[in-house]
Amino acid sequence: GGGGGARADGVCRYEVVWDAAEVAELCLGVLPVVADGEGGAAFVASLQLPCRCVMVDWADAAAAAATHGALAIAGGGADLDGAEALLWRCLSLLVEVGGAAPSGAEAHLSRGGAAAAEARATGGPVQVFALLADTPRYAPLRGLLRVARKELPRLSIRSVALQGAPPPLGRGLLAAAPLEARVSTSGQLERP
């Protein structure tokens, strides 16, 4: 939810209200992950995701997403340097994955894991997870993901902002449904 209004000085502002939410988590066999920055592998390991994560190069990410039916974009940085390049890299990747994502009969190609089996059975989209630190570096990317959720229907996009340290055992990070949320260090998921 959200609300906005004019302050006494006449300046309008918008405040987002976050509400606690419970969501089912998706069971994945293999999750290909592209990471932002040099510490990407360490950040992904700190998430303690309940699946086998495979770090992939950005150039190989679309093929890995097609193979496994899923892809994660992970970032734990705070430095604003390079944020614009990251945004363009993610845009290109989402368009490539969204254009190559299976639909209908194409989804019956061989892929591994429970999510891939579900995609094969239903002709479902590629499952995309953006697991990003709740820092200004990733604000433009979260905006891009909101638009991509509407414009690239072959992608099932979840955007999760991590507040502080990752939650224990990756709790709340692999939501089964597309959403935008933030998760606290305790694993409490909140949606706007």
Short mmCIF file of N, CA and C in Angstrom, two decimals:
data_model
loop_
_atom_site.label_atom_id
_atom_site.label_comp_id
_atom_site.label_asym_id
_atom_site.label_seq_id
_atom_site.Cartn_x
_atom_site.Cartn_y
_atom_site.Cartn_z
N GLY A 1 0.82 -1.16 0.00
CA GLY A 1 0.00 0.00 0.00
C GLY A 1 0.86 1.22 0.00
N GLY A 2 0.26 2.35 -0.07
CA GLY A 2 1.02 3.59 -0.03
C GLY A 2 0.08 4.75 0.15
N GLY A 3 0.64 5.84 0.46
CA GLY A 3 -0.17 7.02 0.62
C GLY A 3 0.68 8.24 0.38
N GLY A 4 0.06 9.32 0.09
CA GLY A 4 0.82 10.54 -0.14
C GLY A 4 -0.04 11.72 0.21
N GLY A 5 0.55 12.85 0.20
CA GLY A 5 -0.22 14.04 0.48
C GLY A 5 0.68 15.24 0.59
N ALA A 6 0.05 16.40 0.69
CA ALA A 6 0.80 17.63 0.80
C ALA A 6 1.14 17.91 2.25
N ARG A 7 2.35 18.37 2.48
CA ARG A 7 2.77 18.79 3.81
C ARG A 7 2.30 20.23 4.02
N ALA A 8 2.49 20.73 5.22
CA ALA A 8 2.08 22.10 5.55
C ALA A 8 2.76 23.12 4.65
N ASP A 9 3.99 22.81 4.20
CA ASP A 9 4.70 23.77 3.34
C ASP A 9 4.31 23.64 1.87
N GLY A 10 3.32 22.80 1.56
CA GLY A 10 2.82 22.67 0.20
C GLY A 10 3.58 21.69 -0.67
N VAL A 11 4.63 21.07 -0.14
CA VAL A 11 5.42 20.11 -0.90
C VAL A 11 4.73 18.75 -0.81
N CYS A 12 4.53 18.14 -1.97
CA CYS A 12 3.91 16.82 -2.00
C CYS A 12 5.00 15.75 -1.88
N ARG A 13 4.70 14.71 -1.18
CA ARG A 13 5.62 13.58 -1.10
C ARG A 13 4.80 12.31 -1.01
N TYR A 14 5.45 11.23 -1.30
CA TYR A 14 4.79 9.93 -1.34
C TYR A 14 5.51 9.02 -0.36
N GLU A 15 4.78 8.34 0.46
CA GLU A 15 5.37 7.42 1.43
C GLU A 15 4.85 6.02 1.15
N VAL A 16 5.75 5.07 1.05
CA VAL A 16 5.37 3.68 0.84
C VAL A 16 5.17 3.02 2.20
N VAL A 17 4.07 2.34 2.36
CA VAL A 17 3.78 1.60 3.59
C VAL A 17 4.00 0.13 3.29
N TRP A 18 4.83 -0.51 4.10
CA TRP A 18 5.15 -1.92 3.90
C TRP A 18 4.36 -2.76 4.89
N ASP A 19 3.70 -3.81 4.41
CA ASP A 19 2.91 -4.70 5.24
C ASP A 19 3.53 -6.08 5.26
N ALA A 20 3.55 -6.71 6.43
CA ALA A 20 4.09 -8.07 6.57
C ALA A 20 3.28 -9.01 5.68
N ALA A 21 3.97 -9.99 5.08
CA ALA A 21 3.31 -10.94 4.19
C ALA A 21 3.94 -12.31 4.35
N GLU A 22 3.13 -13.32 4.18
CA GLU A 22 3.60 -14.71 4.15
C GLU A 22 3.43 -15.20 2.72
N VAL A 23 4.47 -15.76 2.16
CA VAL A 23 4.38 -16.30 0.81
C VAL A 23 5.02 -17.68 0.76
N ALA A 24 4.51 -18.51 -0.12
CA ALA A 24 5.12 -19.83 -0.33
C ALA A 24 6.44 -19.64 -1.06
N GLU A 25 7.36 -20.55 -0.81
CA GLU A 25 8.66 -20.46 -1.48
C GLU A 25 8.73 -21.50 -2.58
N LEU A 26 9.44 -21.15 -3.64
CA LEU A 26 9.60 -22.02 -4.80
C LEU A 26 10.72 -23.01 -4.55
N CYS A 27 10.50 -24.24 -4.92
CA CYS A 27 11.52 -25.29 -4.79
C CYS A 27 12.28 -25.37 -6.11
N LEU A 28 13.56 -25.04 -6.06
CA LEU A 28 14.39 -25.05 -7.26
C LEU A 28 15.47 -26.11 -7.12
N GLY A 29 15.81 -26.76 -8.22
CA GLY A 29 16.92 -27.70 -8.20
C GLY A 29 18.23 -26.95 -8.35
N VAL A 30 18.37 -26.22 -9.45
CA VAL A 30 19.57 -25.44 -9.74
C VAL A 30 19.13 -24.02 -10.06
N LEU A 31 19.84 -23.07 -9.49
CA LEU A 31 19.56 -21.66 -9.74
C LEU A 31 20.81 -20.99 -10.29
N PRO A 32 20.83 -20.70 -11.60
CA PRO A 32 21.94 -19.93 -12.15
C PRO A 32 21.90 -18.50 -11.59
N VAL A 33 23.05 -17.96 -11.23
CA VAL A 33 23.12 -16.64 -10.60
C VAL A 33 24.16 -15.78 -11.31
N VAL A 34 23.76 -14.57 -11.67
CA VAL A 34 24.72 -13.56 -12.10
C VAL A 34 24.84 -12.57 -10.96
N ALA A 35 26.07 -12.11 -10.72
CA ALA A 35 26.28 -11.25 -9.57
C ALA A 35 26.86 -9.91 -10.00
N ASP A 36 26.48 -8.91 -9.25
CA ASP A 36 26.99 -7.56 -9.44
C ASP A 36 28.26 -7.41 -8.61
N GLY A 37 29.35 -7.10 -9.27
CA GLY A 37 30.58 -6.79 -8.56
C GLY A 37 31.47 -7.97 -8.25
N GLU A 38 32.65 -7.64 -7.73
CA GLU A 38 33.66 -8.64 -7.45
C GLU A 38 33.31 -9.54 -6.27
N GLY A 39 32.57 -9.05 -5.31
CA GLY A 39 32.20 -9.84 -4.14
C GLY A 39 30.92 -10.63 -4.33
N GLY A 40 30.51 -10.80 -5.58
CA GLY A 40 29.23 -11.44 -5.88
C GLY A 40 29.10 -12.85 -5.36
N ALA A 41 30.13 -13.67 -5.55
CA ALA A 41 30.06 -15.07 -5.10
C ALA A 41 29.92 -15.14 -3.58
N ALA A 42 30.65 -14.29 -2.86
CA ALA A 42 30.55 -14.27 -1.39
C ALA A 42 29.17 -13.80 -0.95
N PHE A 43 28.62 -12.80 -1.65
CA PHE A 43 27.28 -12.32 -1.31
C PHE A 43 26.25 -13.42 -1.52
N VAL A 44 26.34 -14.12 -2.65
CA VAL A 44 25.40 -15.21 -2.94
C VAL A 44 25.53 -16.31 -1.88
N ALA A 45 26.75 -16.67 -1.50
CA ALA A 45 26.94 -17.69 -0.46
C ALA A 45 26.32 -17.23 0.86
N SER A 46 26.40 -15.94 1.17
CA SER A 46 25.84 -15.44 2.43
C SER A 46 24.31 -15.53 2.46
N LEU A 47 23.68 -15.63 1.30
CA LEU A 47 22.21 -15.72 1.24
C LEU A 47 21.69 -17.06 1.73
N GLN A 48 22.53 -18.09 1.70
CA GLN A 48 22.15 -19.44 2.16
C GLN A 48 20.86 -19.93 1.47
N LEU A 49 20.80 -19.78 0.17
CA LEU A 49 19.60 -20.18 -0.57
C LEU A 49 19.41 -21.69 -0.49
N PRO A 50 18.16 -22.14 -0.39
CA PRO A 50 17.87 -23.57 -0.24
C PRO A 50 17.86 -24.34 -1.57
N CYS A 51 18.84 -24.06 -2.41
CA CYS A 51 18.97 -24.76 -3.69
C CYS A 51 20.44 -24.69 -4.09
N ARG A 52 20.78 -25.39 -5.14
CA ARG A 52 22.17 -25.35 -5.62
C ARG A 52 22.33 -24.14 -6.53
N CYS A 53 23.14 -23.19 -6.09
CA CYS A 53 23.40 -21.99 -6.87
C CYS A 53 24.64 -22.20 -7.73
N VAL A 54 24.54 -21.82 -8.99
CA VAL A 54 25.65 -21.93 -9.92
C VAL A 54 25.93 -20.53 -10.45
N MET A 55 27.12 -20.01 -10.16
CA MET A 55 27.50 -18.70 -10.65
C MET A 55 27.75 -18.79 -12.15
N VAL A 56 27.14 -17.89 -12.91
CA VAL A 56 27.33 -17.86 -14.36
C VAL A 56 27.77 -16.47 -14.77
N ASP A 57 28.49 -16.41 -15.86
CA ASP A 57 28.92 -15.14 -16.43
C ASP A 57 27.71 -14.47 -17.07
N TRP A 58 27.71 -13.15 -17.12
CA TRP A 58 26.60 -12.43 -17.73
C TRP A 58 26.36 -12.87 -19.16
N ALA A 59 27.42 -13.17 -19.89
CA ALA A 59 27.30 -13.58 -21.30
C ALA A 59 26.61 -14.94 -21.43
N ASP A 60 26.68 -15.78 -20.41
CA ASP A 60 26.09 -17.12 -20.45
C ASP A 60 24.75 -17.21 -19.72
N ALA A 61 24.30 -16.10 -19.14
CA ALA A 61 23.13 -16.13 -18.27
C ALA A 61 21.84 -16.50 -19.00
N ALA A 62 21.63 -15.99 -20.19
CA ALA A 62 20.39 -16.29 -20.93
C ALA A 62 20.30 -17.78 -21.25
N ALA A 63 21.40 -18.38 -21.66
CA ALA A 63 21.41 -19.82 -21.95
C ALA A 63 21.16 -20.62 -20.68
N ALA A 64 21.77 -20.20 -19.57
CA ALA A 64 21.56 -20.91 -18.30
C ALA A 64 20.11 -20.80 -17.85
N ALA A 65 19.50 -19.62 -18.05
CA ALA A 65 18.08 -19.44 -17.69
C ALA A 65 17.19 -20.34 -18.53
N ALA A 66 17.50 -20.46 -19.81
CA ALA A 66 16.71 -21.33 -20.69
C ALA A 66 16.87 -22.79 -20.28
N THR A 67 18.07 -23.18 -19.89
CA THR A 67 18.33 -24.56 -19.49
C THR A 67 17.62 -24.93 -18.20
N HIS A 68 17.67 -24.03 -17.21
CA HIS A 68 17.16 -24.35 -15.87
C HIS A 68 15.80 -23.76 -15.56
N GLY A 69 15.29 -22.88 -16.42
CA GLY A 69 13.98 -22.29 -16.17
C GLY A 69 13.98 -21.24 -15.08
N ALA A 70 15.17 -20.81 -14.66
CA ALA A 70 15.27 -19.83 -13.58
C ALA A 70 16.59 -19.08 -13.70
N LEU A 71 16.62 -17.89 -13.07
CA LEU A 71 17.83 -17.07 -13.06
C LEU A 71 17.72 -16.11 -11.88
N ALA A 72 18.85 -15.88 -11.21
CA ALA A 72 18.90 -14.87 -10.14
C ALA A 72 19.91 -13.81 -10.50
N ILE A 73 19.56 -12.58 -10.17
CA ILE A 73 20.47 -11.45 -10.26
C ILE A 73 20.72 -11.03 -8.82
N ALA A 74 21.97 -11.12 -8.38
CA ALA A 74 22.28 -10.84 -6.98
C ALA A 74 23.23 -9.67 -6.87
N GLY A 75 22.99 -8.82 -5.89
CA GLY A 75 23.86 -7.68 -5.67
C GLY A 75 23.83 -7.22 -4.23
N GLY A 76 25.00 -7.07 -3.66
CA GLY A 76 25.10 -6.62 -2.28
C GLY A 76 25.87 -5.33 -2.12
N GLY A 77 26.14 -4.65 -3.23
CA GLY A 77 26.96 -3.44 -3.18
C GLY A 77 26.21 -2.20 -2.75
N ALA A 78 26.98 -1.17 -2.40
CA ALA A 78 26.39 0.10 -2.00
C ALA A 78 26.96 1.27 -2.82
N ASP A 79 28.07 1.05 -3.49
CA ASP A 79 28.74 2.10 -4.25
C ASP A 79 27.91 2.45 -5.48
N LEU A 80 27.70 3.73 -5.71
CA LEU A 80 26.91 4.16 -6.87
C LEU A 80 27.68 4.10 -8.18
N ASP A 81 29.01 4.01 -8.11
CA ASP A 81 29.81 3.90 -9.33
C ASP A 81 29.43 2.63 -10.09
N GLY A 82 29.14 2.78 -11.36
CA GLY A 82 28.80 1.63 -12.19
C GLY A 82 27.33 1.24 -12.16
N ALA A 83 26.51 1.97 -11.44
CA ALA A 83 25.08 1.62 -11.35
C ALA A 83 24.39 1.73 -12.70
N GLU A 84 24.77 2.72 -13.50
CA GLU A 84 24.16 2.89 -14.82
C GLU A 84 24.53 1.71 -15.74
N ALA A 85 25.79 1.30 -15.71
CA ALA A 85 26.22 0.16 -16.52
C ALA A 85 25.49 -1.12 -16.08
N LEU A 86 25.29 -1.28 -14.77
CA LEU A 86 24.56 -2.44 -14.26
C LEU A 86 23.12 -2.43 -14.77
N LEU A 87 22.50 -1.27 -14.77
CA LEU A 87 21.12 -1.14 -15.24
C LEU A 87 21.01 -1.57 -16.71
N TRP A 88 21.92 -1.10 -17.56
CA TRP A 88 21.88 -1.47 -18.97
C TRP A 88 22.17 -2.95 -19.16
N ARG A 89 23.10 -3.49 -18.39
CA ARG A 89 23.43 -4.92 -18.47
C ARG A 89 22.20 -5.77 -18.11
N CYS A 90 21.50 -5.36 -17.05
CA CYS A 90 20.30 -6.09 -16.63
C CYS A 90 19.17 -5.96 -17.65
N LEU A 91 19.00 -4.77 -18.20
CA LEU A 91 17.98 -4.57 -19.23
C LEU A 91 18.23 -5.50 -20.42
N SER A 92 19.46 -5.53 -20.89
CA SER A 92 19.80 -6.40 -22.02
C SER A 92 19.55 -7.86 -21.69
N LEU A 93 19.93 -8.26 -20.48
CA LEU A 93 19.74 -9.65 -20.07
C LEU A 93 18.26 -10.01 -19.98
N LEU A 94 17.45 -9.14 -19.37
CA LEU A 94 16.03 -9.43 -19.24
C LEU A 94 15.35 -9.53 -20.60
N VAL A 95 15.70 -8.65 -21.51
CA VAL A 95 15.12 -8.70 -22.86
C VAL A 95 15.54 -9.99 -23.56
N GLU A 96 16.81 -10.36 -23.42
CA GLU A 96 17.29 -11.60 -24.05
C GLU A 96 16.60 -12.83 -23.46
N VAL A 97 16.52 -12.89 -22.14
CA VAL A 97 15.87 -14.03 -21.49
C VAL A 97 14.38 -14.04 -21.78
N GLY A 98 13.75 -12.86 -21.74
CA GLY A 98 12.31 -12.77 -22.02
C GLY A 98 11.96 -13.13 -23.44
N GLY A 99 12.86 -12.82 -24.37
CA GLY A 99 12.62 -13.18 -25.76
C GLY A 99 12.87 -14.64 -26.05
N ALA A 100 13.74 -15.25 -25.25
CA ALA A 100 14.08 -16.65 -25.46
C ALA A 100 13.30 -17.58 -24.55
N ALA A 101 12.51 -17.02 -23.64
CA ALA A 101 11.78 -17.85 -22.68
C ALA A 101 10.76 -18.71 -23.41
N PRO A 102 10.61 -19.94 -22.97
CA PRO A 102 9.65 -20.83 -23.63
C PRO A 102 8.21 -20.45 -23.32
N SER A 103 7.36 -20.76 -24.24
CA SER A 103 5.93 -20.62 -24.01
C SER A 103 5.24 -21.76 -24.74
N GLY A 104 4.11 -22.17 -24.23
CA GLY A 104 3.35 -23.23 -24.87
C GLY A 104 4.16 -24.49 -25.08
N ALA A 105 4.14 -25.00 -26.31
CA ALA A 105 4.82 -26.26 -26.63
C ALA A 105 6.33 -26.17 -26.45
N GLU A 106 6.91 -24.96 -26.59
CA GLU A 106 8.35 -24.80 -26.43
C GLU A 106 8.80 -25.15 -25.02
N ALA A 107 7.91 -25.03 -24.04
CA ALA A 107 8.28 -25.27 -22.65
C ALA A 107 8.54 -26.74 -22.37
N HIS A 108 8.24 -27.60 -23.31
CA HIS A 108 8.43 -29.02 -23.08
C HIS A 108 9.86 -29.48 -23.35
N LEU A 109 10.75 -28.52 -23.64
CA LEU A 109 12.16 -28.86 -23.78
C LEU A 109 12.70 -29.29 -22.43
N SER A 110 13.71 -30.11 -22.44
CA SER A 110 14.24 -30.66 -21.20
C SER A 110 14.91 -29.59 -20.34
N ARG A 111 14.45 -29.48 -19.08
CA ARG A 111 15.06 -28.62 -18.07
C ARG A 111 15.00 -29.36 -16.75
N GLY A 112 15.89 -29.01 -15.81
CA GLY A 112 15.94 -29.71 -14.54
C GLY A 112 15.30 -28.93 -13.41
N GLY A 113 15.00 -29.60 -12.29
CA GLY A 113 14.48 -28.97 -11.09
C GLY A 113 12.97 -28.91 -11.07
N ALA A 114 12.43 -28.69 -9.87
CA ALA A 114 10.98 -28.62 -9.68
C ALA A 114 10.36 -27.45 -10.43
N ALA A 115 11.03 -26.29 -10.41
CA ALA A 115 10.50 -25.12 -11.13
C ALA A 115 10.46 -25.40 -12.63
N ALA A 116 11.48 -26.05 -13.14
CA ALA A 116 11.51 -26.37 -14.56
C ALA A 116 10.43 -27.38 -14.91
N ALA A 117 10.21 -28.35 -14.03
CA ALA A 117 9.15 -29.33 -14.26
C ALA A 117 7.78 -28.64 -14.30
N GLU A 118 7.59 -27.67 -13.40
CA GLU A 118 6.34 -26.90 -13.40
C GLU A 118 6.21 -26.10 -14.69
N ALA A 119 7.31 -25.48 -15.13
CA ALA A 119 7.28 -24.72 -16.38
C ALA A 119 6.95 -25.62 -17.55
N ARG A 120 7.54 -26.81 -17.56
CA ARG A 120 7.24 -27.76 -18.66
C ARG A 120 5.77 -28.14 -18.64
N ALA A 121 5.24 -28.39 -17.45
CA ALA A 121 3.84 -28.85 -17.33
C ALA A 121 2.85 -27.76 -17.70
N THR A 122 3.17 -26.51 -17.38
CA THR A 122 2.20 -25.43 -17.58
C THR A 122 2.55 -24.48 -18.71
N GLY A 123 3.72 -24.66 -19.31
CA GLY A 123 4.16 -23.69 -20.32
C GLY A 123 4.51 -22.37 -19.67
N GLY A 124 4.95 -22.45 -18.41
CA GLY A 124 5.19 -21.26 -17.61
C GLY A 124 6.44 -20.49 -18.00
N PRO A 125 6.56 -19.31 -17.43
CA PRO A 125 7.67 -18.41 -17.74
C PRO A 125 8.96 -18.79 -17.01
N VAL A 126 10.05 -18.14 -17.39
CA VAL A 126 11.31 -18.28 -16.67
C VAL A 126 11.18 -17.55 -15.34
N GLN A 127 11.60 -18.20 -14.26
CA GLN A 127 11.53 -17.64 -12.92
C GLN A 127 12.76 -16.75 -12.70
N VAL A 128 12.56 -15.46 -12.45
CA VAL A 128 13.66 -14.51 -12.26
C VAL A 128 13.59 -13.96 -10.84
N PHE A 129 14.73 -14.02 -10.16
CA PHE A 129 14.84 -13.53 -8.79
C PHE A 129 15.89 -12.42 -8.76
N ALA A 130 15.52 -11.22 -8.32
CA ALA A 130 16.49 -10.14 -8.11
C ALA A 130 16.66 -10.02 -6.61
N LEU A 131 17.79 -10.45 -6.11
CA LEU A 131 18.08 -10.46 -4.68
C LEU A 131 19.12 -9.37 -4.44
N LEU A 132 18.65 -8.22 -3.99
CA LEU A 132 19.48 -7.01 -3.97
C LEU A 132 19.50 -6.36 -2.60
N ALA A 133 20.66 -5.86 -2.21
CA ALA A 133 20.75 -5.09 -0.98
C ALA A 133 19.83 -3.87 -1.09
N ASP A 134 19.27 -3.46 0.03
CA ASP A 134 18.37 -2.31 0.05
C ASP A 134 19.20 -1.03 0.12
N THR A 135 19.89 -0.75 -0.99
CA THR A 135 20.74 0.43 -1.08
C THR A 135 20.36 1.24 -2.32
N PRO A 136 20.72 2.53 -2.34
CA PRO A 136 20.40 3.36 -3.51
C PRO A 136 20.99 2.83 -4.82
N ARG A 137 22.06 2.06 -4.76
CA ARG A 137 22.66 1.50 -5.98
C ARG A 137 21.64 0.73 -6.80
N TYR A 138 20.73 0.02 -6.14
CA TYR A 138 19.80 -0.86 -6.84
C TYR A 138 18.41 -0.25 -7.05
N ALA A 139 18.19 0.99 -6.64
CA ALA A 139 16.88 1.63 -6.84
C ALA A 139 16.49 1.69 -8.32
N PRO A 140 17.38 2.11 -9.22
CA PRO A 140 16.99 2.12 -10.64
C PRO A 140 16.68 0.72 -11.17
N LEU A 141 17.41 -0.28 -10.70
CA LEU A 141 17.17 -1.65 -11.13
C LEU A 141 15.81 -2.15 -10.64
N ARG A 142 15.45 -1.80 -9.41
CA ARG A 142 14.12 -2.20 -8.91
C ARG A 142 13.01 -1.56 -9.75
N GLY A 143 13.22 -0.31 -10.18
CA GLY A 143 12.26 0.34 -11.07
C GLY A 143 12.17 -0.36 -12.41
N LEU A 144 13.32 -0.73 -12.97
CA LEU A 144 13.34 -1.48 -14.22
C LEU A 144 12.59 -2.81 -14.08
N LEU A 145 12.77 -3.47 -12.96
CA LEU A 145 12.10 -4.75 -12.74
C LEU A 145 10.58 -4.59 -12.67
N ARG A 146 10.11 -3.48 -12.11
CA ARG A 146 8.66 -3.21 -12.08
C ARG A 146 8.11 -3.13 -13.51
N VAL A 147 8.83 -2.42 -14.36
CA VAL A 147 8.41 -2.28 -15.76
C VAL A 147 8.52 -3.61 -16.48
N ALA A 148 9.62 -4.32 -16.28
CA ALA A 148 9.83 -5.61 -16.95
C ALA A 148 8.75 -6.62 -16.57
N ARG A 149 8.26 -6.56 -15.34
CA ARG A 149 7.19 -7.47 -14.91
C ARG A 149 5.96 -7.32 -15.80
N LYS A 150 5.72 -6.10 -16.27
CA LYS A 150 4.57 -5.83 -17.14
C LYS A 150 4.90 -6.07 -18.61
N GLU A 151 6.09 -5.67 -19.03
CA GLU A 151 6.45 -5.69 -20.45
C GLU A 151 7.01 -7.02 -20.95
N LEU A 152 7.48 -7.87 -20.05
CA LEU A 152 8.06 -9.16 -20.45
C LEU A 152 7.29 -10.29 -19.78
N PRO A 153 6.11 -10.61 -20.30
CA PRO A 153 5.25 -11.60 -19.63
C PRO A 153 5.82 -13.02 -19.61
N ARG A 154 6.87 -13.28 -20.38
CA ARG A 154 7.49 -14.61 -20.34
C ARG A 154 8.44 -14.75 -19.16
N LEU A 155 8.56 -13.70 -18.36
CA LEU A 155 9.38 -13.73 -17.16
C LEU A 155 8.48 -13.58 -15.94
N SER A 156 8.72 -14.39 -14.94
CA SER A 156 8.02 -14.29 -13.66
C SER A 156 9.02 -13.69 -12.67
N ILE A 157 8.91 -12.37 -12.44
CA ILE A 157 9.95 -11.62 -11.76
C ILE A 157 9.60 -11.36 -10.29
N ARG A 158 10.60 -11.63 -9.43
CA ARG A 158 10.51 -11.29 -8.02
C ARG A 158 11.66 -10.34 -7.72
N SER A 159 11.37 -9.23 -7.08
CA SER A 159 12.39 -8.27 -6.67
C SER A 159 12.37 -8.20 -5.16
N VAL A 160 13.45 -8.65 -4.53
CA VAL A 160 13.52 -8.69 -3.07
C VAL A 160 14.69 -7.84 -2.59
N ALA A 161 14.39 -6.84 -1.79
CA ALA A 161 15.42 -5.98 -1.19
C ALA A 161 15.77 -6.54 0.18
N LEU A 162 17.05 -6.74 0.41
CA LEU A 162 17.51 -7.27 1.70
C LEU A 162 17.92 -6.11 2.60
N GLN A 163 17.31 -6.05 3.77
CA GLN A 163 17.64 -5.02 4.75
C GLN A 163 18.67 -5.58 5.71
N GLY A 164 19.88 -5.13 5.60
CA GLY A 164 20.93 -5.62 6.49
C GLY A 164 21.43 -6.99 6.07
N ALA A 165 21.81 -7.78 7.06
CA ALA A 165 22.34 -9.12 6.80
C ALA A 165 21.24 -10.02 6.22
N PRO A 166 21.61 -10.98 5.37
CA PRO A 166 20.61 -11.91 4.82
C PRO A 166 19.92 -12.71 5.92
N PRO A 167 18.67 -13.09 5.71
CA PRO A 167 17.94 -13.87 6.71
C PRO A 167 18.50 -15.28 6.82
N PRO A 168 18.26 -15.96 7.95
CA PRO A 168 18.76 -17.33 8.11
C PRO A 168 18.18 -18.27 7.06
N LEU A 169 19.04 -19.10 6.51
CA LEU A 169 18.66 -20.13 5.54
C LEU A 169 17.90 -19.58 4.33
N GLY A 170 18.17 -18.34 3.97
CA GLY A 170 17.56 -17.75 2.78
C GLY A 170 16.06 -17.58 2.88
N ARG A 171 15.53 -17.55 4.11
CA ARG A 171 14.08 -17.48 4.32
C ARG A 171 13.49 -16.24 3.64
N GLY A 172 12.46 -16.46 2.84
CA GLY A 172 11.73 -15.37 2.19
C GLY A 172 12.32 -14.90 0.87
N LEU A 173 13.44 -15.47 0.44
CA LEU A 173 14.10 -14.95 -0.76
C LEU A 173 13.62 -15.58 -2.06
N LEU A 174 13.09 -16.78 -2.02
CA LEU A 174 12.67 -17.47 -3.25
C LEU A 174 11.15 -17.63 -3.28
N ALA A 175 10.46 -16.51 -3.31
CA ALA A 175 9.00 -16.51 -3.33
C ALA A 175 8.48 -17.24 -4.57
N ALA A 176 7.40 -17.99 -4.39
CA ALA A 176 6.82 -18.75 -5.50
C ALA A 176 6.09 -17.85 -6.49
N ALA A 177 5.59 -16.73 -6.03
CA ALA A 177 4.82 -15.83 -6.90
C ALA A 177 5.62 -14.58 -7.23
N PRO A 178 5.38 -13.99 -8.40
CA PRO A 178 6.05 -12.73 -8.74
C PRO A 178 5.65 -11.65 -7.72
N LEU A 179 6.61 -10.87 -7.28
CA LEU A 179 6.31 -9.84 -6.30
C LEU A 179 7.45 -8.85 -6.18
N GLU A 180 7.16 -7.76 -5.50
CA GLU A 180 8.20 -6.85 -5.04
C GLU A 180 8.07 -6.84 -3.53
N ALA A 181 9.19 -7.03 -2.85
CA ALA A 181 9.15 -7.11 -1.40
C ALA A 181 10.50 -6.73 -0.82
N ARG A 182 10.52 -6.60 0.48
CA ARG A 182 11.78 -6.49 1.19
C ARG A 182 11.75 -7.53 2.30
N VAL A 183 12.93 -7.95 2.72
CA VAL A 183 13.00 -8.96 3.76
C VAL A 183 13.99 -8.50 4.81
N SER A 184 13.60 -8.68 6.07
CA SER A 184 14.44 -8.27 7.19
C SER A 184 15.45 -9.38 7.50
N THR A 185 16.36 -9.09 8.42
CA THR A 185 17.37 -10.08 8.81
C THR A 185 16.73 -11.30 9.47
N SER A 186 15.52 -11.16 9.99
CA SER A 186 14.83 -12.29 10.62
C SER A 186 14.09 -13.14 9.59
N GLY A 187 13.99 -12.64 8.36
CA GLY A 187 13.28 -13.37 7.32
C GLY A 187 11.85 -12.92 7.15
N GLN A 188 11.42 -11.86 7.83
CA GLN A 188 10.07 -11.34 7.68
C GLN A 188 9.95 -10.63 6.33
N LEU A 189 9.04 -11.10 5.50
CA LEU A 189 8.80 -10.53 4.19
C LEU A 189 7.75 -9.43 4.31
N GLU A 190 8.00 -8.30 3.65
CA GLU A 190 7.06 -7.20 3.65
C GLU A 190 6.83 -6.75 2.22
N ARG A 191 5.56 -6.47 1.89
CA ARG A 191 5.21 -6.01 0.55
C ARG A 191 4.62 -4.62 0.63
N PRO A 192 4.86 -3.81 -0.42
CA PRO A 192 4.29 -2.45 -0.42
C PRO A 192 2.79 -2.48 -0.65
#
